[in-house]
């Protein structure tokens, strides 16, 4: 416990790597249960939002009927998990809270208890032997008999002789037997290449040579992992189902429960008892035992004794990957055993096949015969802004729709907040659109019970530096951290958007939000109009009032004193739990770990945060403004507003 506390202290100001999370969990007495340590959900390009967008549905849609599905009927059936004729978000839910996943876990547990010879096939003899064992010689079972046979009384739910000790788990962690210390490639990253030999040692397989016209499915596993043996036949069934449309390859990796490691009596009882191989040849020999017992149909290669592929993909003790035809990771299952879900992998593969499917050749001709749908009218600001910043305009349209139609505050409160900000800034366009949104929702503009949020939005707009801790605490108490973060985002967006509209000088009109989802590749190819020479911009004589120099009074010493006082203050909002950041990667993860506001923002409202940074990134890409100028302007504006940020 003391060691765990010291480790957590060392990572107090940054996210813990997966291996550190697992070590801390073990030291605190974890029995390697779901959700503990590094056991988390899968990461996938393919979500309900992806499927809905592909079929022209709003993300909030409740289902995709069979008649609207753009793909073969057999693929629809694999996504419609409950078979009710409609693909819904629940059909794609593989989290531990899903009733289906919970039931499937119990079925797998029952299967393993009944599979007397461990070959992952239940025979009549297996059923009869289980009945005899569980019934104590009777030819029937009572509910108590079945519970006693399935629910172990040992620690962590293990059968006698299977439960680990803390030293055993620590040893297994550092030996990469309970899982690789590496984390594997992120979704969207290039799939690490490898060349491994088949079990007989004669032929070699290079992954990069498999990538191309079809998706690739990688199956990592080993002989002594009981859950892998139980689920592997499902993976082999998927190989038989999709072998003409995808390439399957199993990679045999380091043993999870060798005799000289975390030994399991349940393995010994079914004839699975081997030491950890010390050479690649020894590993190939154990792989032969696996093949003799389970008789896999898909091709199998053996990882070298240095665990090259197992570490590159974090494949121990069991894991699935789907790699798209471009060689990028499209799906990474959670770590085995809990994340090793063949059905989840199959759905990711199905959506990969949908993504790669070419458009029907007669699509263009069909469209010529049908009336094409009219594009929705663009807001006045988008028409004007797109002349100089088309990519930024595209991302702003997505951001605008999120804030006006899918706001976590609820669209009514979000409209009332935008109305308060627009009124404070004297933005007639902002007042017109917010009022129109409320009218479409059939509600009055008066805030009623949401008066505190509206008052907070108004004060944050006009004198944000004067918002007191007590005022913020009252908002936090009423709305909680997630909605309070969304409230701050909404106020910031309303200020940002109204100021741009005021600068563009567009006439007020009640433009509705426009549902758009721009393809990243196509958007990247959009040509941006040439920027005027920077010298011409800086030397131009701009008429209008000059900023007062009062913002610069006080000097560096006064600013340093004020900044130190600000730094010493307690946070107004609790930091999100570290588990909220498990799905982050790259720059998003770096920002969330380095800047406190990004920690709060990405933790409580990741969708809003991503949409904002997508818009900001598009602006920086195509505006080509001088960074010294932008940072200087940032300084002037924040100092004028008495904002320490």
XYZ file of C-alpha atoms in Angstrom:
645
model
C 0.000 0.000 0.000
C 2.851 2.369 0.805
C 4.494 1.602 -2.532
C 1.212 2.244 -4.371
C 0.813 5.560 -2.568
C 4.360 6.607 -3.487
C 3.812 5.700 -7.146
C 0.581 7.695 -7.280
C 2.401 10.636 -5.695
C 4.994 10.549 -8.487
C 2.203 10.743 -11.080
C 0.081 13.333 -9.265
C 0.546 15.921 -12.029
C 0.309 13.670 -15.096
C -1.592 10.686 -16.407
C -0.407 7.243 -15.409
C 0.707 4.892 -18.206
C -1.344 1.699 -18.431
C 1.413 -0.405 -16.840
C 1.605 1.955 -13.863
C -2.187 1.806 -13.464
C -2.012 -1.982 -13.403
C 0.871 -2.073 -10.923
C -0.948 0.289 -8.548
C -4.140 -1.789 -8.841
C -2.202 -4.992 -8.048
C -0.455 -3.421 -5.068
C -3.833 -2.304 -3.755
C -5.151 -5.877 -3.865
C -6.783 -6.109 -7.302
C -7.663 -9.600 -8.505
C -7.441 -8.425 -12.133
C -11.146 -7.664 -12.418
C -12.915 -5.785 -15.241
C -12.399 -2.041 -15.091
C -9.376 -2.309 -12.795
C -5.903 -1.139 -13.738
C -5.418 -1.263 -17.491
C -8.632 -3.162 -18.236
C -10.674 -0.647 -20.205
C -12.923 -0.453 -23.255
C -11.958 -1.018 -26.861
C -10.890 1.863 -29.082
C -12.537 2.047 -32.475
C -13.043 4.300 -35.448
C -16.463 2.744 -35.834
C -19.110 4.054 -33.456
C -22.832 4.723 -33.600
C -22.033 8.307 -34.646
C -19.909 6.966 -37.534
C -22.649 4.585 -38.691
C -25.343 7.259 -38.382
C -23.317 9.810 -40.369
C -22.650 7.266 -43.113
C -26.388 6.751 -43.495
C -27.358 10.419 -43.322
C -28.832 10.201 -39.817
C -28.377 12.642 -36.990
C -26.138 11.355 -34.172
C -29.128 11.556 -31.825
C -31.175 9.197 -34.027
C -32.514 6.191 -32.146
C -32.000 3.593 -34.841
C -31.162 2.600 -38.403
C -33.957 0.509 -40.007
C -33.096 -2.315 -42.373
C -34.614 -0.436 -45.333
C -32.143 2.456 -44.913
C -29.025 0.294 -44.499
C -26.416 0.849 -47.221
C -24.924 -2.609 -47.354
C -25.638 -6.319 -47.810
C -28.340 -7.928 -45.631
C -25.848 -10.313 -43.999
C -23.809 -7.381 -42.672
C -26.953 -5.703 -41.353
C -27.744 -8.881 -39.410
C -24.334 -8.816 -37.704
C -24.835 -5.225 -36.530
C -28.471 -5.769 -35.473
C -27.404 -7.710 -32.390
C -30.872 -8.093 -30.860
C -32.456 -8.995 -34.222
C -35.327 -6.503 -33.998
C -34.862 -5.167 -37.534
C -33.220 -1.889 -36.458
C -29.593 -1.164 -35.587
C -29.579 0.958 -32.444
C -26.798 2.368 -30.233
C -27.537 -0.454 -27.779
C -26.669 -3.025 -30.473
C -23.160 -1.520 -30.631
C -22.685 -1.232 -26.848
C -19.958 -3.644 -25.690
C -19.198 -1.936 -22.383
C -19.260 -3.816 -19.084
C -22.604 -2.173 -18.273
C -24.319 -3.751 -21.308
C -26.815 -6.490 -20.260
C -25.764 -8.496 -23.320
C -22.085 -8.351 -22.346
C -22.892 -9.345 -18.773
C -24.974 -12.299 -19.948
C -22.292 -13.320 -22.448
C -19.671 -13.285 -19.679
C -21.822 -15.624 -17.580
C -22.339 -17.945 -20.553
C -18.564 -18.050 -21.151
C -18.041 -18.850 -17.480
C -20.584 -21.672 -17.686
C -18.988 -22.949 -20.890
C -15.519 -23.124 -19.338
C -16.835 -24.994 -16.281
C -18.570 -27.547 -18.489
C -15.728 -27.988 -20.996
C -14.052 -30.879 -19.196
C -11.260 -31.499 -21.714
C -10.576 -27.830 -22.498
C -10.937 -28.162 -26.271
C -13.568 -25.385 -26.421
C -16.238 -27.740 -27.760
C -19.074 -29.007 -25.588
C -19.978 -32.625 -26.275
C -22.669 -34.855 -24.819
C -19.982 -36.368 -22.599
C -19.044 -32.884 -21.303
C -22.684 -32.172 -20.389
C -23.090 -35.479 -18.601
C -19.794 -35.079 -16.719
C -20.813 -31.582 -15.581
C -24.213 -32.830 -14.439
C -22.527 -35.549 -12.423
C -20.014 -33.175 -10.818
C -22.447 -30.353 -10.075
C -25.277 -32.618 -8.931
C -23.166 -34.693 -6.593
C -24.275 -37.919 -8.257
C -27.901 -36.879 -8.807
C -29.362 -36.952 -12.322
C -30.702 -33.414 -11.938
C -29.535 -29.980 -10.685
C -31.168 -27.591 -8.250
C -30.580 -23.818 -8.466
C -28.230 -24.140 -5.477
C -26.265 -26.852 -7.282
C -25.846 -24.651 -10.337
C -24.851 -21.590 -8.305
C -22.282 -23.607 -6.389
C -20.851 -24.925 -9.652
C -20.621 -21.508 -11.290
C -19.971 -19.037 -8.477
C -16.654 -19.639 -6.792
C -16.270 -18.841 -3.127
C -12.553 -18.113 -3.492
C -11.035 -14.619 -3.585
C -11.756 -12.689 -6.764
C -14.180 -15.368 -7.938
C -11.392 -17.835 -8.803
C -11.628 -21.600 -8.547
C -9.520 -23.270 -5.854
C -5.864 -23.167 -6.878
C -6.360 -20.392 -9.424
C -6.317 -17.274 -7.242
C -3.103 -15.206 -7.428
C -1.021 -13.494 -4.758
C 0.292 -9.942 -5.038
C 3.928 -11.099 -5.552
C 2.736 -13.545 -8.211
C 0.886 -10.781 -10.079
C 3.795 -8.335 -9.819
C 6.118 -10.998 -11.235
C 3.614 -11.745 -14.007
C 3.310 -8.043 -14.788
C 7.045 -7.534 -15.216
C 7.323 -10.784 -17.187
C 4.552 -9.550 -19.555
C 2.518 -12.674 -18.752
C -0.579 -10.813 -17.528
C -0.140 -8.335 -20.379
C 2.462 -6.339 -22.234
C 3.932 -3.274 -20.555
C 3.573 -1.574 -23.941
C 0.237 0.000 -24.952
C -0.002 -0.828 -28.639
C -0.806 1.462 -31.604
C -3.632 3.981 -31.285
C -6.633 3.993 -33.605
C -5.637 5.830 -36.766
C -1.929 5.041 -36.341
C -0.028 2.906 -38.889
C -0.079 -0.781 -37.959
C 3.444 -1.830 -36.851
C 4.947 -4.213 -39.366
C 6.373 -7.623 -38.443
C 7.654 -10.757 -40.095
C 6.985 -14.012 -38.225
C 7.246 -17.666 -39.087
C 4.462 -20.216 -39.235
C 4.369 -22.945 -36.624
C 6.446 -25.332 -38.729
C 9.169 -22.679 -39.073
C 9.246 -22.966 -42.854
C 7.127 -20.114 -44.181
C 7.299 -16.482 -43.067
C 4.433 -13.991 -43.029
C 5.000 -10.218 -43.302
C 2.071 -8.102 -42.183
C 2.669 -5.252 -44.650
C 2.312 -7.738 -47.514
C -1.143 -8.709 -46.250
C -2.386 -5.121 -46.094
C -4.066 -3.907 -49.253
C -7.372 -4.717 -50.869
C -9.003 -6.179 -47.754
C -9.078 -5.396 -44.030
C -6.748 -7.481 -41.843
C -7.844 -9.069 -38.561
C -5.095 -9.894 -36.061
C -5.895 -12.364 -33.274
C -3.375 -12.523 -30.411
C -3.520 -15.352 -27.877
C -1.834 -18.276 -26.128
C -2.528 -21.807 -24.904
C -2.657 -21.193 -21.145
C -5.148 -18.300 -21.216
C -8.465 -20.009 -20.431
C -10.728 -17.165 -21.649
C -8.796 -17.056 -24.927
C -9.296 -20.791 -25.467
C -13.018 -20.423 -24.720
C -13.529 -17.518 -27.144
C -11.099 -18.539 -29.891
C -13.634 -20.820 -31.662
C -15.820 -17.712 -32.137
C -12.895 -15.994 -33.853
C -12.357 -19.065 -36.030
C -16.057 -18.991 -36.948
C -15.621 -15.367 -38.035
C -12.652 -16.443 -40.150
C -14.886 -18.953 -41.939
C -17.580 -16.283 -42.384
C -15.355 -13.469 -43.694
C -12.228 -15.136 -45.146
C -13.219 -14.043 -48.663
C -13.648 -10.417 -47.566
C -10.884 -10.029 -44.944
C -7.472 -11.493 -44.118
C -7.173 -13.244 -40.747
C -3.950 -14.053 -38.905
C -3.421 -15.413 -35.416
C -0.208 -14.454 -33.607
C 0.783 -16.913 -30.877
C 2.269 -14.962 -27.931
C 3.804 -15.400 -24.466
C 2.006 -17.772 -22.063
C -0.316 -16.199 -19.493
C -0.362 -19.023 -16.909
C 2.766 -21.190 -17.183
C 3.693 -23.703 -14.505
C 6.560 -21.428 -13.433
C 4.354 -18.320 -13.219
C 0.718 -17.727 -12.286
C -0.192 -21.386 -12.486
C -3.902 -22.298 -12.643
C -5.253 -25.617 -11.420
C -8.191 -25.256 -13.814
C -5.666 -25.478 -16.665
C -3.988 -28.551 -15.200
C -7.346 -30.335 -14.931
C -7.905 -30.022 -18.678
C -4.374 -31.043 -19.632
C -2.953 -27.554 -20.193
C 0.308 -27.483 -18.230
C 3.478 -25.996 -19.751
C 6.415 -23.922 -18.585
C 7.134 -20.511 -20.085
C 9.150 -21.127 -23.268
C 12.655 -19.645 -23.322
C 13.274 -19.948 -27.074
C 11.193 -19.324 -30.173
C 11.390 -23.040 -30.978
C 9.962 -23.951 -27.565
C 7.139 -21.450 -28.090
C 6.389 -23.028 -31.462
C 6.215 -26.429 -29.763
C 3.635 -25.162 -27.250
C 1.726 -23.579 -30.146
C 1.552 -27.066 -31.664
C -0.160 -28.277 -28.479
C -2.670 -25.441 -28.873
C -3.297 -26.418 -32.481
C -3.752 -30.075 -31.583
C -6.343 -29.206 -28.940
C -8.323 -26.416 -30.655
C -7.581 -27.164 -34.325
C -7.657 -23.576 -35.647
C -8.636 -23.042 -39.266
C -7.102 -19.573 -39.642
C -3.359 -19.224 -40.332
C -1.164 -19.103 -37.207
C 2.292 -17.549 -36.813
C 4.499 -17.648 -33.716
C 5.869 -14.495 -32.106
C 9.623 -14.604 -31.500
C 10.891 -15.074 -27.962
C 11.642 -11.309 -27.730
C 7.854 -10.739 -28.042
C 8.332 -8.391 -30.995
C 4.739 -8.474 -32.223
C 3.215 -9.060 -28.780
C 4.806 -5.877 -27.436
C 4.248 -3.822 -30.585
C 0.513 -4.557 -30.370
C 0.227 -5.080 -26.590
C -1.184 -8.461 -27.558
C -0.648 -10.472 -24.345
C -2.563 -12.422 -23.145
C -5.277 -11.957 -25.818
C -6.360 -9.132 -28.119
C -8.065 -8.325 -31.426
C -7.124 -5.708 -34.037
C -8.791 -4.656 -37.285
C -6.445 -2.942 -39.760
C -7.959 -1.045 -42.681
C -6.808 -1.410 -46.316
C -4.615 1.688 -45.885
C -2.635 -0.059 -43.143
C -4.089 2.032 -40.300
C -5.486 0.651 -37.035
C -9.278 0.910 -37.185
C -10.107 -1.110 -34.060
C -8.173 -2.175 -30.975
C -9.997 -4.392 -28.499
C -9.598 -3.910 -24.790
C -6.924 -5.993 -23.115
C -7.760 -9.639 -22.600
C -9.414 -11.387 -21.013
C -12.233 -8.873 -20.411
C -11.757 -6.908 -23.635
C -11.417 -10.013 -25.814
C -14.892 -9.873 -27.393
C -15.273 -11.583 -30.758
C -18.686 -10.023 -31.389
C -17.357 -6.510 -30.882
C -14.475 -7.189 -33.240
C -16.891 -8.587 -35.820
C -18.983 -5.409 -35.770
C -15.841 -3.307 -36.262
C -14.870 -5.555 -39.190
C -18.362 -5.224 -40.681
C -18.176 -1.429 -40.552
C -14.673 -1.576 -42.027
C -16.128 -3.534 -44.942
C -18.890 -0.940 -45.312
C -16.305 1.847 -45.310
C -14.168 0.156 -47.965
C -17.069 -0.856 -50.205
C -17.034 0.981 -53.565
C -20.108 2.979 -54.504
C -22.512 1.131 -56.827
C -21.721 1.888 -60.476
C -25.257 3.037 -61.177
C -25.364 5.630 -58.382
C -24.685 8.562 -60.690
C -27.287 7.411 -63.198
C -29.842 6.907 -60.426
C -29.237 10.432 -59.120
C -29.767 11.786 -62.632
C -33.181 10.147 -62.642
C -34.147 11.409 -59.180
C -34.605 14.952 -57.889
C -31.496 15.803 -55.891
C -32.137 17.129 -52.376
C -31.488 20.829 -52.015
C -28.611 21.837 -49.747
C -29.828 23.698 -46.652
C -29.345 27.478 -46.784
C -26.147 28.641 -45.109
C -26.159 31.250 -42.343
C -25.274 34.754 -43.479
C -21.983 34.723 -41.560
C -20.910 31.444 -43.212
C -21.559 32.804 -46.697
C -19.354 35.811 -46.026
C -16.601 34.056 -44.046
C -16.221 31.243 -46.582
C -14.871 33.739 -49.133
C -11.573 33.947 -47.255
C -11.560 31.045 -44.753
C -13.494 28.066 -46.222
C -11.952 25.387 -43.967
C -12.515 27.469 -40.857
C -16.097 28.115 -41.977
C -16.703 24.370 -42.341
C -15.479 23.652 -38.804
C -17.442 26.629 -37.440
C -20.630 25.224 -38.993
C -20.004 21.928 -37.156
C -19.256 23.831 -33.952
C -22.386 25.954 -34.378
C -24.591 22.885 -34.821
C -23.109 21.227 -31.745
C -23.790 24.261 -29.568
C -27.264 24.945 -30.932
C -28.690 21.468 -31.554
C -26.685 18.970 -29.453
C -25.632 21.049 -26.467
C -25.118 19.010 -23.247
C -26.897 21.836 -21.388
C -30.024 21.056 -23.343
C -30.817 23.140 -26.407
C -33.317 25.368 -24.568
C -30.943 26.475 -21.817
C -28.149 26.807 -24.393
C -30.352 29.180 -26.447
C -31.172 31.242 -23.371
C -27.467 31.519 -22.551
C -26.686 32.629 -26.118
C -29.505 35.160 -25.936
C -28.088 36.661 -22.729
C -24.606 36.929 -24.271
C -25.937 38.450 -27.517
C -27.944 41.028 -25.576
C -24.890 41.923 -23.479
C -22.815 42.426 -26.643
C -25.620 44.222 -28.519
C -25.447 41.604 -31.291
C -28.730 41.779 -33.215
C -27.806 38.700 -35.244
C -27.157 36.688 -32.057
C -30.444 37.856 -30.543
C -32.336 36.873 -33.716
C -30.913 33.334 -33.936
C -31.233 32.578 -30.198
C -34.828 33.874 -30.177
C -35.635 31.779 -33.250
C -34.163 28.647 -31.619
C -36.373 29.187 -28.566
C -39.413 29.746 -30.773
C -38.720 26.497 -32.674
C -38.570 24.711 -29.302
C -41.898 26.306 -28.325
C -40.617 27.867 -25.101
C -40.416 31.465 -23.880
C -37.153 33.363 -23.594
C -37.581 33.941 -19.863
C -35.071 31.687 -18.059
C -37.245 30.658 -15.104
C -35.416 28.026 -13.034
C -32.308 28.549 -15.189
C -31.933 32.190 -14.101
C -28.632 31.459 -12.252
C -27.031 30.094 -15.430
C -28.277 33.010 -17.536
C -27.090 35.560 -14.958
C -23.728 33.771 -14.796
C -23.442 33.900 -18.601
C -24.191 37.620 -18.658
C -21.651 38.471 -15.943
C -19.001 36.211 -17.466
C -19.458 38.166 -20.713
C -19.356 41.698 -19.324
C -17.069 41.387 -16.272
C -15.721 37.876 -16.046
C -12.950 38.913 -13.685
C -15.572 39.905 -11.110
C -17.255 36.461 -10.861
C -16.720 35.375 -7.249
C -15.910 31.946 -5.888
C -19.306 31.895 -4.190
C -21.136 32.679 -7.438
C -19.282 29.918 -9.263
C -19.883 27.472 -6.393
C -23.638 28.142 -6.600
C -23.641 27.357 -10.342
C -21.529 24.231 -9.762
C -23.903 23.020 -7.047
C -26.956 23.421 -9.281
C -25.542 22.012 -12.517
C -22.650 19.701 -11.525
C -19.187 19.667 -13.128
C -20.197 18.275 -16.556
C -22.968 20.809 -17.221
C -21.029 23.656 -15.609
C -18.153 22.957 -17.993
C -20.666 22.906 -20.863
C -22.043 26.232 -19.598
C -18.599 27.858 -19.698
C -18.051 26.420 -23.189
C -21.425 27.804 -24.298
C -20.673 31.285 -22.976
C -17.229 31.224 -24.599
C -18.664 30.071 -27.931
C -21.432 32.707 -27.840
C -18.874 35.453 -27.181
C -16.579 34.127 -29.900
C -19.342 33.763 -32.483
C -21.124 37.054 -31.794
C -17.899 39.018 -31.974
C -17.108 37.473 -35.366
C -20.627 38.242 -36.598
C -20.290 41.839 -35.381
C -16.932 42.116 -37.152
C -18.361 40.758 -40.414
C -21.276 43.193 -40.225
C -23.929 40.693 -41.414
C -27.581 41.605 -41.157
C -29.627 39.811 -38.473
C -31.801 36.921 -39.629
C -33.075 33.784 -37.835
C -30.803 31.234 -39.559
C -31.410 27.684 -38.228
C -28.461 25.439 -37.295
C -27.168 23.431 -40.256
C -26.456 19.722 -39.790
C -23.151 19.021 -41.535
C -20.294 16.572 -41.095
C -17.387 17.379 -43.397
C -15.120 14.618 -44.657
C -11.634 15.355 -43.307
C -9.830 14.225 -46.470
C -12.034 16.289 -48.775
C -11.815 19.300 -46.477
C -8.016 19.067 -46.460
C -8.051 19.331 -50.259
C -10.054 22.586 -50.252
C -8.000 25.454 -51.657
C -7.719 28.527 -49.451
C -7.681 31.923 -51.170
C -4.243 33.579 -51.083
C -3.546 35.713 -48.041
C -2.643 39.391 -48.512
C 0.999 40.249 -47.789
C 1.468 40.686 -44.056
C 3.279 43.999 -44.493
C 0.262 45.420 -46.316
C -1.958 44.442 -43.399
C 0.262 45.894 -40.684
C 0.944 49.163 -42.542
C -2.664 49.826 -43.502
C -4.276 52.887 -41.929
C -7.259 51.484 -40.078
C -9.772 54.120 -39.051
C -11.458 53.814 -35.703
C -10.800 54.267 -32.002
C -7.401 53.352 -30.613
C -7.098 51.121 -27.591
C -6.415 52.897 -24.328
C -2.892 52.336 -22.982
C -4.333 51.909 -19.488
C -4.020 48.116 -19.759
C -0.244 48.320 -19.520
C -0.091 50.135 -16.198
C 1.485 48.387 -13.230
C 4.494 46.826 -14.893
C 5.922 43.321 -14.687
C 6.314 43.304 -10.880
C 2.645 44.061 -10.270
C 1.624 41.469 -12.812
C 3.927 38.881 -11.230
C 2.433 39.511 -7.802
C -1.111 39.185 -9.134
C -0.231 36.049 -11.081
C 1.320 34.429 -8.007
C -1.848 35.149 -6.034
C -3.933 33.600 -8.810
C -1.712 30.496 -8.954
C -2.087 29.930 -5.213
C -5.887 29.843 -5.393
C -7.837 26.621 -5.142
C -9.559 25.293 -8.266
C -13.206 26.272 -8.570
C -14.120 22.955 -10.190
C -12.931 19.451 -9.220
C -10.553 17.817 -11.691
C -12.081 14.911 -13.666
C -11.231 11.340 -12.766
C -8.200 10.007 -14.667
C -10.361 7.261 -16.244
C -12.021 9.909 -18.417
C -8.772 10.416 -20.336
C -8.104 6.781 -21.299
C -9.397 7.324 -24.827
C -7.274 10.408 -25.521
C -4.136 10.319 -27.649
C -1.626 12.602 -29.324
C -1.932 16.359 -28.933
C -5.329 16.069 -27.228
C -3.814 13.939 -24.466
C -0.790 16.206 -24.184
C -2.952 19.320 -23.795
C -5.199 17.621 -21.231
C -2.173 16.690 -19.139
C -0.397 20.039 -19.420
C -3.075 22.747 -19.115
C -5.593 22.671 -16.256
C -8.457 24.168 -18.251
C -7.912 21.532 -20.951
C -7.887 18.870 -18.221
C -11.309 20.045 -17.045
C -12.620 20.647 -20.552
C -11.444 17.382 -22.157
C -12.476 15.384 -19.103
C -16.026 16.699 -18.722
C -16.898 17.788 -22.287
C -14.542 16.061 -24.775
C -16.888 16.517 -27.751
C -17.160 20.278 -27.239
C -13.390 20.509 -26.728
C -12.570 18.561 -29.905
C -14.975 20.664 -31.975
C -13.379 23.872 -30.683
C -9.818 22.727 -31.358
C -10.831 21.467 -34.825
C -12.112 24.957 -35.606
C -9.028 26.621 -34.122
C -6.713 24.247 -35.992
C -8.428 24.970 -39.324
C -8.055 28.706 -38.697
C -4.354 28.475 -37.921
C -3.812 26.277 -40.975
C -5.373 28.599 -43.529
C -5.104 32.071 -41.982
C -1.294 32.036 -41.883
C -1.309 34.862 -39.343
C 1.868 35.894 -37.590
C 2.048 34.045 -34.248
C 3.836 36.928 -32.528
C 0.964 39.185 -33.555
C -1.717 36.744 -32.359
C -0.031 36.204 -28.999
C 0.428 39.960 -28.570
C -3.258 40.519 -29.306
C -4.136 37.734 -26.872
C -2.108 39.579 -24.230
C -3.827 42.903 -24.930
C -7.327 41.395 -24.823
C -6.837 39.286 -21.689
C -5.086 42.127 -19.856
C -7.872 44.537 -20.832
C -10.413 42.109 -19.397
C -8.360 41.534 -16.230
C -8.159 37.875 -17.203
C -5.155 36.112 -15.683
C -5.333 33.328 -18.293
